[in-house]
mmCIF file of C-alpha atoms in Angstrom:
data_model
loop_
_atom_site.group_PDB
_atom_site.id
_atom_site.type_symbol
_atom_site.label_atom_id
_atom_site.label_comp_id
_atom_site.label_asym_id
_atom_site.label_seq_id
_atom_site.Cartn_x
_atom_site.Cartn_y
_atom_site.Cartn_z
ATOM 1 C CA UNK A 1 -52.014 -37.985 23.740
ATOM 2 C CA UNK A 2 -52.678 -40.952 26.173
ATOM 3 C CA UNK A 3 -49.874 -43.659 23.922
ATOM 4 C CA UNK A 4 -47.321 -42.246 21.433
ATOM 5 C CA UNK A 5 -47.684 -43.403 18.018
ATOM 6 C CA UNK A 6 -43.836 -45.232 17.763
ATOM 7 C CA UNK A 7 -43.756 -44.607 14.163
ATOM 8 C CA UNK A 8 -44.047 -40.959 13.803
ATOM 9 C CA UNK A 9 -41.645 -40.854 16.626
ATOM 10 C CA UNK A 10 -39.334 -42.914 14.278
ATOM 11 C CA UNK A 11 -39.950 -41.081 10.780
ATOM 12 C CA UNK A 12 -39.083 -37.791 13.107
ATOM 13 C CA UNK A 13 -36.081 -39.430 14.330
ATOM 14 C CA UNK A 14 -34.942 -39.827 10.372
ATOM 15 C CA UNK A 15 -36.062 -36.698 9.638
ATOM 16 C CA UNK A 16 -34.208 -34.910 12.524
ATOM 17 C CA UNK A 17 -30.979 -37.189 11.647
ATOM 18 C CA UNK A 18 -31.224 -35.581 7.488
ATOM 19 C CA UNK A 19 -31.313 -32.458 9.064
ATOM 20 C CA UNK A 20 -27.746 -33.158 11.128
ATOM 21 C CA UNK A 21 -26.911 -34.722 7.902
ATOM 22 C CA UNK A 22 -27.458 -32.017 5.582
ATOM 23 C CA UNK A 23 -26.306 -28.717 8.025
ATOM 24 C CA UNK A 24 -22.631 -31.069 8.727
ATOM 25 C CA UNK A 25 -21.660 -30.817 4.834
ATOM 26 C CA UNK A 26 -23.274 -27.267 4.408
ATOM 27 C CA UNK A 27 -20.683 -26.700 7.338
ATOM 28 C CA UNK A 28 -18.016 -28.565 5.920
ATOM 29 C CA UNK A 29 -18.485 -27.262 1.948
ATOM 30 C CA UNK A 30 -19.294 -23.689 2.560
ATOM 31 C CA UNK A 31 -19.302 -22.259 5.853
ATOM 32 C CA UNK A 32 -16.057 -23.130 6.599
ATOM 33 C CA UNK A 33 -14.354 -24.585 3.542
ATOM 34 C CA UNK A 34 -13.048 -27.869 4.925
ATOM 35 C CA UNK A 35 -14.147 -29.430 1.816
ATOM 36 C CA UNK A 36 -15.172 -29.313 -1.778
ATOM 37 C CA UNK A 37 -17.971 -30.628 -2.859
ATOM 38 C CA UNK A 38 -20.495 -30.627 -5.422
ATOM 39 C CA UNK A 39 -24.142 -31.028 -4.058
ATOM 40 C CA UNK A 40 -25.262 -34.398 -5.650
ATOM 41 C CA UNK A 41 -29.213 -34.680 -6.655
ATOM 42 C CA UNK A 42 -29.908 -37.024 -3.814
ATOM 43 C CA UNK A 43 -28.044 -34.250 -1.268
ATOM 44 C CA UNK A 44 -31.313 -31.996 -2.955
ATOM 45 C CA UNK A 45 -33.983 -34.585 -2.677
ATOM 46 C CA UNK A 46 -32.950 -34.726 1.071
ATOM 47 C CA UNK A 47 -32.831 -31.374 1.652
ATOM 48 C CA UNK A 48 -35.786 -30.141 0.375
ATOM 49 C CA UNK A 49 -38.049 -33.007 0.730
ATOM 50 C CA UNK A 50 -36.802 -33.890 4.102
ATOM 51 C CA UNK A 51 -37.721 -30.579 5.621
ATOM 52 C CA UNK A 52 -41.130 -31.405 3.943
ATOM 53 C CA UNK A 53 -41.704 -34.401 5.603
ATOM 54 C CA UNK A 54 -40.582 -32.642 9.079
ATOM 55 C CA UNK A 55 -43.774 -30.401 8.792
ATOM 56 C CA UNK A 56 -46.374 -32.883 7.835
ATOM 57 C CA UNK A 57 -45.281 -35.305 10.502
ATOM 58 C CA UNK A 58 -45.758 -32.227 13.006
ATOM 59 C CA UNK A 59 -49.012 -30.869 11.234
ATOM 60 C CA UNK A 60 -50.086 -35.234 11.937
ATOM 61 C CA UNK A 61 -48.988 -34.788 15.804
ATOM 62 C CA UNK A 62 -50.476 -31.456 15.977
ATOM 63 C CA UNK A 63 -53.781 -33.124 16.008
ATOM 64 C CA UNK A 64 -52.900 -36.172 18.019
ATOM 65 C CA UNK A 65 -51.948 -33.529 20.956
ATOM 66 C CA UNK A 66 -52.814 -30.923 23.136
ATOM 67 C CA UNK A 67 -51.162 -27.508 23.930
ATOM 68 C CA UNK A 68 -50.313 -26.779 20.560
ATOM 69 C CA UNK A 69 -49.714 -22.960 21.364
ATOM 70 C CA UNK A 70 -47.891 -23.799 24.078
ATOM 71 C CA UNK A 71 -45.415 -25.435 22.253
ATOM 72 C CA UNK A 72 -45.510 -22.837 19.254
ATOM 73 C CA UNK A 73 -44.186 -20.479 21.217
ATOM 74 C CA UNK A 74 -41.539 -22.746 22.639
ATOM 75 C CA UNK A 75 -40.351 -24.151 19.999
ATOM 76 C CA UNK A 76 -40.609 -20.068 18.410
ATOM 77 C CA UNK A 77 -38.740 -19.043 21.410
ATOM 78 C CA UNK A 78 -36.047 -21.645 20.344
ATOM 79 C CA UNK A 79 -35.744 -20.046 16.676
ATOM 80 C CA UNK A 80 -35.666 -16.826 17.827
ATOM 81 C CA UNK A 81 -32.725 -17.922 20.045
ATOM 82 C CA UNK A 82 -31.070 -19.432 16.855
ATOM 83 C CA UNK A 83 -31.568 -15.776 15.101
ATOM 84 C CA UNK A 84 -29.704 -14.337 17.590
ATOM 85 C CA UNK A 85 -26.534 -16.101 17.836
ATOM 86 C CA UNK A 86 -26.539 -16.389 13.936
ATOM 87 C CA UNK A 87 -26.825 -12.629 13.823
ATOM 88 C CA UNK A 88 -23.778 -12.451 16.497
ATOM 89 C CA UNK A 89 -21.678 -14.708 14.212
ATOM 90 C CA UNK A 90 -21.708 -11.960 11.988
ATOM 91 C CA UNK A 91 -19.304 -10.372 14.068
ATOM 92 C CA UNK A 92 -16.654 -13.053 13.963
ATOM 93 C CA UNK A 93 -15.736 -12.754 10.115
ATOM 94 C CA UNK A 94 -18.818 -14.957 8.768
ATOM 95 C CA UNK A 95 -20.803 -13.425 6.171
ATOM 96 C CA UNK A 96 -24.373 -12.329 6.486
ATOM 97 C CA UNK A 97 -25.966 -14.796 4.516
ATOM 98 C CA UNK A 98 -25.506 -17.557 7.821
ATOM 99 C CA UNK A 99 -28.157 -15.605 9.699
ATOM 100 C CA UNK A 100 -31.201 -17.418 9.927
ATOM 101 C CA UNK A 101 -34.341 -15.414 9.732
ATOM 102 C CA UNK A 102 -37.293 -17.590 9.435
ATOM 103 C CA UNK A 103 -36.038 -21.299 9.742
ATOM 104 C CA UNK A 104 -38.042 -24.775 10.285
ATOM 105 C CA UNK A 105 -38.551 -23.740 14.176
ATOM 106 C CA UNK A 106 -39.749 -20.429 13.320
ATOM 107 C CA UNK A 107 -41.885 -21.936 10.851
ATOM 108 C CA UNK A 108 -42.948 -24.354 12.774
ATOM 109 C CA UNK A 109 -43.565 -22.479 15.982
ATOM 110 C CA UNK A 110 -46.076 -20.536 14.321
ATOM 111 C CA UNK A 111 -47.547 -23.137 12.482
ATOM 112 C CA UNK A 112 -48.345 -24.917 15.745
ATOM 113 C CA UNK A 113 -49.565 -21.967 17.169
ATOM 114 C CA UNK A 114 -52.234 -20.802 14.644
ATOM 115 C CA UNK A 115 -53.295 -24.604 15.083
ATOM 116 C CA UNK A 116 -55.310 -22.962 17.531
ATOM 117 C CA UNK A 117 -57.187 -21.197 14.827
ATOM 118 C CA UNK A 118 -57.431 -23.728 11.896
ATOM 119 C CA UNK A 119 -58.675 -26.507 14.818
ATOM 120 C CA UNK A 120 -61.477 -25.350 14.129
ATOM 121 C CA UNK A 121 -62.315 -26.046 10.511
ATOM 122 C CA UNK A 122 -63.296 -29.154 9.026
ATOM 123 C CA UNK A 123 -61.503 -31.762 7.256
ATOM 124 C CA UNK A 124 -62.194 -30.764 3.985
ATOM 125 C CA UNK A 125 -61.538 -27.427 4.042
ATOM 126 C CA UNK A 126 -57.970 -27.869 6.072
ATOM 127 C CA UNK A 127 -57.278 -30.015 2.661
ATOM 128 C CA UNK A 128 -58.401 -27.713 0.449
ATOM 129 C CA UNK A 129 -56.487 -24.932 2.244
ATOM 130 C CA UNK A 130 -52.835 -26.662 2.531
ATOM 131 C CA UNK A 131 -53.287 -27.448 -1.138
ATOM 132 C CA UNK A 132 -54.142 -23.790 -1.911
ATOM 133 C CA UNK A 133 -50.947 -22.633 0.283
ATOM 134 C CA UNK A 134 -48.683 -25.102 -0.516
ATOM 135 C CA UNK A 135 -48.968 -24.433 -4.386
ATOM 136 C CA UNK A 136 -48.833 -20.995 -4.103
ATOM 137 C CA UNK A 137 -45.757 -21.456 -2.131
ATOM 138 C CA UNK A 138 -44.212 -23.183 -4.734
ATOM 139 C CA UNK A 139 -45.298 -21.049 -7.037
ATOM 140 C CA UNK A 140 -43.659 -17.750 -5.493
ATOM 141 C CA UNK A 141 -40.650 -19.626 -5.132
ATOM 142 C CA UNK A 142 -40.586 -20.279 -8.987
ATOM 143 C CA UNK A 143 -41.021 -16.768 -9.933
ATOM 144 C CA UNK A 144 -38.153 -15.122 -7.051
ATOM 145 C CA UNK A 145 -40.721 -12.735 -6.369
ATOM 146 C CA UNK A 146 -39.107 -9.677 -4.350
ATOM 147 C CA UNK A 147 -40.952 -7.275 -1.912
ATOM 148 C CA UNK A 148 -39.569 -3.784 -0.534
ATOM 149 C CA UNK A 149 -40.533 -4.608 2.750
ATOM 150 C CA UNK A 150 -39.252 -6.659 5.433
ATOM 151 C CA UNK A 151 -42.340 -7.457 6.800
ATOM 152 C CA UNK A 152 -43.722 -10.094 4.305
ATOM 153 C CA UNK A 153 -40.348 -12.337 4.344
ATOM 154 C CA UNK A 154 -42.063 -14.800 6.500
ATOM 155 C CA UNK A 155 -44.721 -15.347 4.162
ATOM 156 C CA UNK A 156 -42.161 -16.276 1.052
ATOM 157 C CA UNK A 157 -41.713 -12.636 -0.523
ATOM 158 C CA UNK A 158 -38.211 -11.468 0.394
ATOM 159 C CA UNK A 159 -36.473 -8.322 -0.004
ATOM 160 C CA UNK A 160 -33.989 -8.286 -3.301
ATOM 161 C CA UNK A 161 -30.804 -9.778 -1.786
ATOM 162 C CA UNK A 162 -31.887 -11.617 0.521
ATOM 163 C CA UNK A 163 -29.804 -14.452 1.995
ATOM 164 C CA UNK A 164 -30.333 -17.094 4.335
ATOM 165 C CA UNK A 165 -28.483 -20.228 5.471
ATOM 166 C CA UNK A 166 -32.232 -21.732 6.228
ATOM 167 C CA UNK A 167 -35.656 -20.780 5.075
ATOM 168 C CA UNK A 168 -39.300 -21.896 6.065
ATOM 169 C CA UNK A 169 -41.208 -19.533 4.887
ATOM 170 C CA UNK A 170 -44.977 -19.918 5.813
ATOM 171 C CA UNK A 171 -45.826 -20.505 1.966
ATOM 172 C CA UNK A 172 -45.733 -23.226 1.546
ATOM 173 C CA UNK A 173 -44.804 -24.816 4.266
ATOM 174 C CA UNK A 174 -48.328 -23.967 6.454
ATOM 175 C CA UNK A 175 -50.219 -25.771 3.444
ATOM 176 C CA UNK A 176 -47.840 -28.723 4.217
ATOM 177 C CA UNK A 177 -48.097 -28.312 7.520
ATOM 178 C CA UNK A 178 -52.028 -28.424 7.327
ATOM 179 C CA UNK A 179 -52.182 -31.141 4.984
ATOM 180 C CA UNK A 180 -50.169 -32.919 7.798
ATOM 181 C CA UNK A 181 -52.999 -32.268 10.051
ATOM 182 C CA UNK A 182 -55.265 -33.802 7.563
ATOM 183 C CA UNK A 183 -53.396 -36.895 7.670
ATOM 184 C CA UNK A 184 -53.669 -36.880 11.506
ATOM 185 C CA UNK A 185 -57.180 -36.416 11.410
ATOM 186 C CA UNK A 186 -57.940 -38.826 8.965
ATOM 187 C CA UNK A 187 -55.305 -41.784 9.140
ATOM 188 C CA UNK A 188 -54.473 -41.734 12.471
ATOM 189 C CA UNK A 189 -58.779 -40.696 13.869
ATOM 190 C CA UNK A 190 -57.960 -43.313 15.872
ATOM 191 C CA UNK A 191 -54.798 -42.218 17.685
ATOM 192 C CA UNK A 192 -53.033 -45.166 17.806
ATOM 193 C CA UNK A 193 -50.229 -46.849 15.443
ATOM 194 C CA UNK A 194 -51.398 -48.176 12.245
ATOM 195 C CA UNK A 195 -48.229 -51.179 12.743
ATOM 196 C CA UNK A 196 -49.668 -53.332 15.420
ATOM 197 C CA UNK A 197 -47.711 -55.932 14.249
ATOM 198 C CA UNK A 198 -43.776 -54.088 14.592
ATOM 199 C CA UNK A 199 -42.707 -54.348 18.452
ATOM 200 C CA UNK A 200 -42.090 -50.780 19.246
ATOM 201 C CA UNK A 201 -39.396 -52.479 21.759
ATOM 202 C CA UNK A 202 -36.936 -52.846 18.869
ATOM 203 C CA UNK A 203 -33.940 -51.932 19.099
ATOM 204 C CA UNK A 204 -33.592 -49.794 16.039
ATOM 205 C CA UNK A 205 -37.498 -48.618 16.957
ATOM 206 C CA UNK A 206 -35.984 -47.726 20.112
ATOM 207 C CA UNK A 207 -33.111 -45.271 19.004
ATOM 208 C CA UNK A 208 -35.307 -43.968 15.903
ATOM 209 C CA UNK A 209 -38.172 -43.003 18.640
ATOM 210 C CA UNK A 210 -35.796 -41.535 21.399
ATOM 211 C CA UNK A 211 -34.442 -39.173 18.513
ATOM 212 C CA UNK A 212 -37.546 -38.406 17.301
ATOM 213 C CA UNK A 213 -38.711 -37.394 21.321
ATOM 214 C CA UNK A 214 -35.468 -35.513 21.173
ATOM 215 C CA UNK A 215 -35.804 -33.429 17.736
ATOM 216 C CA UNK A 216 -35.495 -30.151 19.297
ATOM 217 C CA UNK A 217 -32.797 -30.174 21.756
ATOM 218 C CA UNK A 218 -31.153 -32.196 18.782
ATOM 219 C CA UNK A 219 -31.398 -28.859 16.329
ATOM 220 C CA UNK A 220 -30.590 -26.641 19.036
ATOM 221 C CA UNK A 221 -27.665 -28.467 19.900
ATOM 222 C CA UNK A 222 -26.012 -29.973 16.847
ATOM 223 C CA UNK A 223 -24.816 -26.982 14.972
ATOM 224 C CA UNK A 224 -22.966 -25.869 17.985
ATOM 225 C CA UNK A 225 -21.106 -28.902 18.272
ATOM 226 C CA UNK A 226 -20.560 -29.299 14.322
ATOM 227 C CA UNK A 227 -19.245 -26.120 14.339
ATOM 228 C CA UNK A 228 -16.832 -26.584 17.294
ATOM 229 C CA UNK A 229 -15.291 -30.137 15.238
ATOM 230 C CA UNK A 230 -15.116 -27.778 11.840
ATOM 231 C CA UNK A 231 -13.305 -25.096 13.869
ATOM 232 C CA UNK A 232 -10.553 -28.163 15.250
ATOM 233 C CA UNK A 233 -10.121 -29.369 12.429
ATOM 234 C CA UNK A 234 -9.370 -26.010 10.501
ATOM 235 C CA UNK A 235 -6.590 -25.412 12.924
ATOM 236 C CA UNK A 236 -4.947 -28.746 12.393
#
């Protein structure tokens, strides 16, 4: 991509800050118990619909950009990293349920990396195929489906008792993700911003871009931190 497009960078940047947002009061409300409180609708909205918007801004940049398996497996590598040390928490008291098996960067990782694949289909049929995943998706989720095996978690059928702190599971979220693309193909054919008229100088543009640039390291690094504050505070 020769010029960023600012506001993508900017809507990430919100997105990225919903997700700091939402994973602080999970942390404070019921990992460690700091607080209690009642998830409001609007908490909800945000924290299913912001996830949402996460994937279809990254389905949009998937087109505007090159490398897309490269990056899959990066940004793979990173939730496989984030596996791990949930799976180690396991042995400091916390209960099973905080390992993350298939989060947004897992979902995401290999999203962007069977990009390489759906490149390669035309407009129409991306659409057709991210509505066709994303209501089935939604439609598994409805009806708590539940699988024997392991092996089909990633695609939204879990084993009975399953238990996750965070969940992308390829249905729906590759439907979203391609509809994203769609978007990107179609909105933004002409790679560059569709606000000529906002100065991407801005101060607020500024910030909201620089997060946006910054999305992963951000994930990878706020829980880390949260969780050192929560664990001060508990021994005060």
């Amino acid at each position: 991509m020769k010029q960023r497009i600012w506001e993508l960078d900017v809507f990430r940047g919100i997105c990225i800050i919903g997700v700091v947002f939402v994973h602080l009061m999970y942390d404070l409300a019921d990992l460690y118990h700091i607080i209690d409180w009642e998830y409001p609708a609007w908490f909800a909205f945000i924290k299913d619909w912001g996830g949402i918007l996460f994937v279809l801004l990254s389905g949009a940049c998937a087109t505007l950009g090159r490398r897309s398996v490269r990056r899959g497996l990066v940004v793979l590598g990173c939730g496989l990293v984030i596996t791990a040390v949930t799976y180690g928490m396991t042995f400091f008291g916390f209960h099973k349920s905080v390992i993350i098996y298939f989060g947004v960067l897992h979902c995401l990782g290999c999203c962007m990396i069977l990009w390489w694949v759906f490149k390669r289909f035309p407009t129409w049929l991306l659409a057709v195929l991210g509505i066709f995943m994303a209501v089935a998706g939604l439609y598994l989720d409805q009806q708590h489906i539940y699988v024997t095996t392991h092996y089909l978690m990633p695609l939204g059928l879990p084993w009975e008792g399953f238990a996750t702190s965070d969940y992308f599971p390829l249905l729906p979220h590759l439907g979203w993700f391609l509809l994203g693309a769609v978007l990107g193909r179609t909105v933004y054919r002409k790679k560059q911003t569709l606000l000529p008229m906002v100065n991407p100088k801005n101060f607020l543009v500024r910030i909201f871009s620089f997060l946006g640039r910054q999305s992963l390291w951000i994930y990878l690094l706020h829980q880390p931190i949260i969780s050192g504050i929560c664990m001060l505070l508990m021994e005060k």
